């Protein structure tokens, strides 16, 4: 998966403009953050390789038991199916869909949350005058999203408010329109901050860049 398949230059500009517009109405500092993937494909590949080797060996054994067929050298029948099955499994494990199937949901959720927390620190979302930074994090391969708000927002916005935005981001990825979903989420962030009176100061300045951050991992 390549990010530029889903986020063109015009998409990124639209997200930036939505961020700027939201920040002109509230005291929030919104940071859109997009990663291609969080979990390395090797983890899924090796799991698939192990499953493929076992499945192929089992299939070869069943052919012998049910069909009475064991042609050629026994060594080949013992080793070749496992090798072929392992190789096919390794290739299959490199697919994003296979990775989501092979790695338990709780492990995926944890990995994405940890990466989002790292992005929060990396981009210094905490470093605003009134602690009103908010990270909108999207991971394409894992089809996961996280929204992390700093203390100045959390004291005004009730816990759980962001879940609808997270669900919308995930739905956007699944529908093949993560760029549109990210722009909508940024716009909605601004609306939520207005609704809960995260006010814009008269002397407000733009403390964090508005451009979306785009990373491979």
CSV table of C-alpha atoms in Angstrom, one decimal:
chain,number,residue,atom,x,y,z
A,1,UNK,CA,0.0,0.0,0.0
A,2,UNK,CA,1.2,3.4,-0.9
A,3,UNK,CA,-0.1,6.5,0.8
A,4,UNK,CA,-0.2,8.5,-2.4
A,5,UNK,CA,-2.7,6.1,-3.8
A,6,UNK,CA,-5.2,7.5,-1.3
A,7,UNK,CA,-3.9,11.0,-0.6
A,8,UNK,CA,-3.1,13.2,-3.5
A,9,UNK,CA,-1.5,16.6,-3.2
A,10,UNK,CA,-4.9,18.2,-3.5
A,11,UNK,CA,-6.3,15.9,-0.8
A,12,UNK,CA,-3.5,16.9,1.6
A,13,UNK,CA,-4.1,20.6,0.8
A,14,UNK,CA,-7.8,20.1,1.5
A,15,UNK,CA,-7.0,18.6,4.9
A,16,UNK,CA,-4.6,21.4,5.7
A,17,UNK,CA,-7.2,24.0,4.7
A,18,UNK,CA,-9.8,22.2,6.9
A,19,UNK,CA,-7.4,22.3,9.8
A,20,UNK,CA,-6.7,26.0,9.4
A,21,UNK,CA,-10.4,26.8,9.2
A,22,UNK,CA,-11.1,24.8,12.3
A,23,UNK,CA,-8.4,26.5,14.2
A,24,UNK,CA,-9.7,30.0,13.3
A,25,UNK,CA,-12.9,29.3,15.2
A,26,UNK,CA,-11.5,27.5,18.4
A,27,UNK,CA,-8.5,27.4,20.6
A,28,UNK,CA,-7.6,23.8,19.5
A,29,UNK,CA,-4.4,22.9,17.6
A,30,UNK,CA,-5.3,20.0,15.3
A,31,UNK,CA,-2.6,17.7,14.0
A,32,UNK,CA,-3.6,15.3,11.2
A,33,UNK,CA,-1.2,12.3,11.1
A,34,UNK,CA,-1.3,9.5,8.6
A,35,UNK,CA,0.9,6.3,8.5
A,36,UNK,CA,0.9,3.7,5.8
A,37,UNK,CA,1.3,0.9,8.4
A,38,UNK,CA,2.2,0.3,12.0
A,39,UNK,CA,3.0,-3.4,12.1
A,40,UNK,CA,5.8,-4.7,10.0
A,41,UNK,CA,4.6,-7.3,7.3
A,42,UNK,CA,7.3,-9.7,8.5
A,43,UNK,CA,5.2,-10.6,11.6
A,44,UNK,CA,2.3,-11.7,9.5
A,45,UNK,CA,4.5,-13.3,6.8
A,46,UNK,CA,6.2,-15.7,9.2
A,47,UNK,CA,2.9,-16.7,10.9
A,48,UNK,CA,1.5,-17.4,7.5
A,49,UNK,CA,4.6,-19.4,6.5
A,50,UNK,CA,4.3,-21.6,9.6
A,51,UNK,CA,0.5,-22.2,8.9
A,52,UNK,CA,1.2,-22.9,5.3
A,53,UNK,CA,3.9,-25.4,6.1
A,54,UNK,CA,1.7,-27.3,8.5
A,55,UNK,CA,-1.3,-27.2,6.2
A,56,UNK,CA,0.7,-28.5,3.2
A,57,UNK,CA,2.2,-31.3,5.3
A,58,UNK,CA,-1.3,-32.3,6.6
A,59,UNK,CA,-2.6,-32.2,3.0
A,60,UNK,CA,0.2,-34.5,1.8
A,61,UNK,CA,-0.5,-36.9,4.7
A,62,UNK,CA,-4.2,-37.0,3.9
A,63,UNK,CA,-3.5,-37.8,0.2
A,64,UNK,CA,-1.4,-40.7,1.4
A,65,UNK,CA,-4.0,-42.0,3.9
A,66,UNK,CA,-7.1,-41.5,1.8
A,67,UNK,CA,-5.8,-42.1,-1.6
A,68,UNK,CA,-3.0,-44.6,-0.9
A,69,UNK,CA,-0.7,-42.5,-3.0
A,70,UNK,CA,2.9,-42.0,-2.1
A,71,UNK,CA,4.7,-41.8,-5.4
A,72,UNK,CA,8.4,-41.0,-5.7
A,73,UNK,CA,10.8,-40.6,-2.8
A,74,UNK,CA,9.4,-40.5,0.7
A,75,UNK,CA,11.8,-37.8,1.6
A,76,UNK,CA,10.3,-35.5,-1.1
A,77,UNK,CA,6.8,-36.2,0.2
A,78,UNK,CA,7.9,-35.2,3.7
A,79,UNK,CA,9.9,-32.1,2.9
A,80,UNK,CA,8.6,-30.6,-0.4
A,81,UNK,CA,5.0,-29.9,0.7
A,82,UNK,CA,6.2,-28.1,3.8
A,83,UNK,CA,8.6,-26.0,1.8
A,84,UNK,CA,6.1,-25.1,-0.8
A,85,UNK,CA,3.4,-24.4,1.8
A,86,UNK,CA,5.7,-22.2,3.7
A,87,UNK,CA,6.7,-20.2,0.7
A,88,UNK,CA,3.1,-19.7,-0.4
A,89,UNK,CA,2.1,-18.7,3.1
A,90,UNK,CA,5.0,-16.2,3.3
A,91,UNK,CA,3.8,-14.5,0.1
A,92,UNK,CA,0.1,-14.6,1.3
A,93,UNK,CA,1.1,-13.0,4.7
A,94,UNK,CA,2.5,-10.0,2.9
A,95,UNK,CA,-1.0,-8.9,1.9
A,96,UNK,CA,-2.6,-6.3,4.1
A,97,UNK,CA,-5.9,-8.3,4.4
A,98,UNK,CA,-3.9,-11.4,5.4
A,99,UNK,CA,-2.0,-9.3,8.1
A,100,UNK,CA,-5.3,-8.1,9.6
A,101,UNK,CA,-6.5,-11.7,9.7
A,102,UNK,CA,-3.4,-13.3,11.1
A,103,UNK,CA,-2.6,-10.8,13.9
A,104,UNK,CA,-5.1,-10.7,16.8
A,105,UNK,CA,-7.2,-7.6,17.1
A,106,UNK,CA,-6.0,-6.8,20.5
A,107,UNK,CA,-2.4,-6.8,19.3
A,108,UNK,CA,-3.2,-4.6,16.4
A,109,UNK,CA,-5.2,-2.2,18.7
A,110,UNK,CA,-2.3,-2.0,21.1
A,111,UNK,CA,0.3,-1.4,18.4
A,112,UNK,CA,-1.7,1.4,16.8
A,113,UNK,CA,-2.4,3.1,20.2
A,114,UNK,CA,1.4,2.9,21.0
A,115,UNK,CA,2.3,4.4,17.6
A,116,UNK,CA,-0.3,7.2,18.1
A,117,UNK,CA,1.1,8.0,21.5
A,118,UNK,CA,4.6,8.2,20.0
A,119,UNK,CA,3.3,10.5,17.3
A,120,UNK,CA,1.7,12.7,20.0
A,121,UNK,CA,5.1,13.1,21.6
A,122,UNK,CA,7.0,13.3,18.3
A,123,UNK,CA,4.9,16.2,17.0
A,124,UNK,CA,4.9,17.9,20.5
A,125,UNK,CA,1.1,18.1,20.5
A,126,UNK,CA,1.4,18.6,24.3
A,127,UNK,CA,3.5,21.8,23.8
A,128,UNK,CA,0.7,24.4,23.4
A,129,UNK,CA,0.0,27.3,25.7
A,130,UNK,CA,-3.3,26.1,27.0
A,131,UNK,CA,-2.7,22.3,26.4
A,132,UNK,CA,-5.3,22.3,23.6
A,133,UNK,CA,-3.5,20.1,21.1
A,134,UNK,CA,-5.4,17.2,19.4
A,135,UNK,CA,-3.9,14.4,17.3
A,136,UNK,CA,-6.0,12.8,14.6
A,137,UNK,CA,-4.1,9.6,13.8
A,138,UNK,CA,-4.9,7.2,10.9
A,139,UNK,CA,-3.2,3.9,10.0
A,140,UNK,CA,-4.1,2.7,6.6
A,141,UNK,CA,-2.9,-0.9,6.5
A,142,UNK,CA,-4.4,-1.7,9.9
A,143,UNK,CA,-7.6,0.3,9.2
A,144,UNK,CA,-7.4,1.9,12.6
A,145,UNK,CA,-7.7,5.4,13.9
A,146,UNK,CA,-7.0,7.1,17.2
A,147,UNK,CA,-7.8,10.6,18.5
A,148,UNK,CA,-5.7,11.9,21.4
A,149,UNK,CA,-6.5,15.2,23.0
A,150,UNK,CA,-4.4,17.1,25.5
A,151,UNK,CA,-5.5,18.1,29.0
A,152,UNK,CA,-6.9,21.5,28.1
A,153,UNK,CA,-9.4,19.8,25.8
A,154,UNK,CA,-10.1,16.8,28.0
A,155,UNK,CA,-11.3,19.1,30.8
A,156,UNK,CA,-14.0,20.5,28.5
A,157,UNK,CA,-14.9,17.6,26.2
A,158,UNK,CA,-16.4,14.5,27.8
A,159,UNK,CA,-14.7,11.1,27.5
A,160,UNK,CA,-16.1,9.1,24.6
A,161,UNK,CA,-17.0,12.1,22.5
A,162,UNK,CA,-14.3,11.2,19.9
A,163,UNK,CA,-15.5,7.7,19.2
A,164,UNK,CA,-17.9,8.7,16.4
A,165,UNK,CA,-15.0,10.5,14.7
A,166,UNK,CA,-12.8,7.4,15.0
A,167,UNK,CA,-15.6,5.2,13.6
A,168,UNK,CA,-16.0,7.6,10.7
A,169,UNK,CA,-12.3,7.5,9.9
A,170,UNK,CA,-12.3,3.7,9.9
A,171,UNK,CA,-15.4,3.6,7.7
A,172,UNK,CA,-13.6,5.9,5.3
A,173,UNK,CA,-10.7,3.6,5.0
A,174,UNK,CA,-12.9,0.6,4.3
A,175,UNK,CA,-14.9,2.6,1.7
A,176,UNK,CA,-11.6,3.5,-0.1
A,177,UNK,CA,-11.8,7.2,0.8
A,178,UNK,CA,-9.5,7.8,3.8
A,179,UNK,CA,-8.7,11.3,2.5
A,180,UNK,CA,-12.3,12.4,2.6
A,181,UNK,CA,-12.8,10.8,6.0
A,182,UNK,CA,-9.7,12.6,7.4
A,183,UNK,CA,-10.9,15.9,6.1
A,184,UNK,CA,-14.4,15.3,7.6
A,185,UNK,CA,-12.9,14.3,10.9
A,186,UNK,CA,-10.8,17.5,11.1
A,187,UNK,CA,-13.9,19.6,10.3
A,188,UNK,CA,-15.9,17.7,13.0
A,189,UNK,CA,-13.0,18.2,15.5
A,190,UNK,CA,-13.4,21.9,15.1
A,191,UNK,CA,-17.2,21.7,15.6
A,192,UNK,CA,-16.8,19.6,18.7
A,193,UNK,CA,-14.4,22.1,20.2
A,194,UNK,CA,-16.8,24.9,19.4
A,195,UNK,CA,-19.7,23.0,21.0
A,196,UNK,CA,-17.7,22.5,24.2
A,197,UNK,CA,-16.4,26.1,24.2
A,198,UNK,CA,-12.7,25.5,23.8
A,199,UNK,CA,-12.5,29.1,23.1
A,200,UNK,CA,-10.1,31.0,20.8
A,201,UNK,CA,-8.0,33.6,22.7
A,202,UNK,CA,-7.9,37.2,21.3
A,203,UNK,CA,-4.1,36.8,21.1
A,204,UNK,CA,-4.2,33.3,19.7
A,205,UNK,CA,-1.3,32.2,17.5
A,206,UNK,CA,-0.9,29.1,15.3
A,207,UNK,CA,1.4,27.0,17.6
A,208,UNK,CA,1.5,23.8,15.5
A,209,UNK,CA,1.8,23.4,11.7
A,210,UNK,CA,-1.5,22.7,10.0
A,211,UNK,CA,-0.1,20.4,7.2
A,212,UNK,CA,-0.9,16.7,7.6
A,213,UNK,CA,2.0,14.6,8.7
A,214,UNK,CA,2.6,11.6,6.4
A,215,UNK,CA,4.8,8.7,7.3
A,216,UNK,CA,5.4,5.2,6.0
A,217,UNK,CA,5.5,3.8,9.6
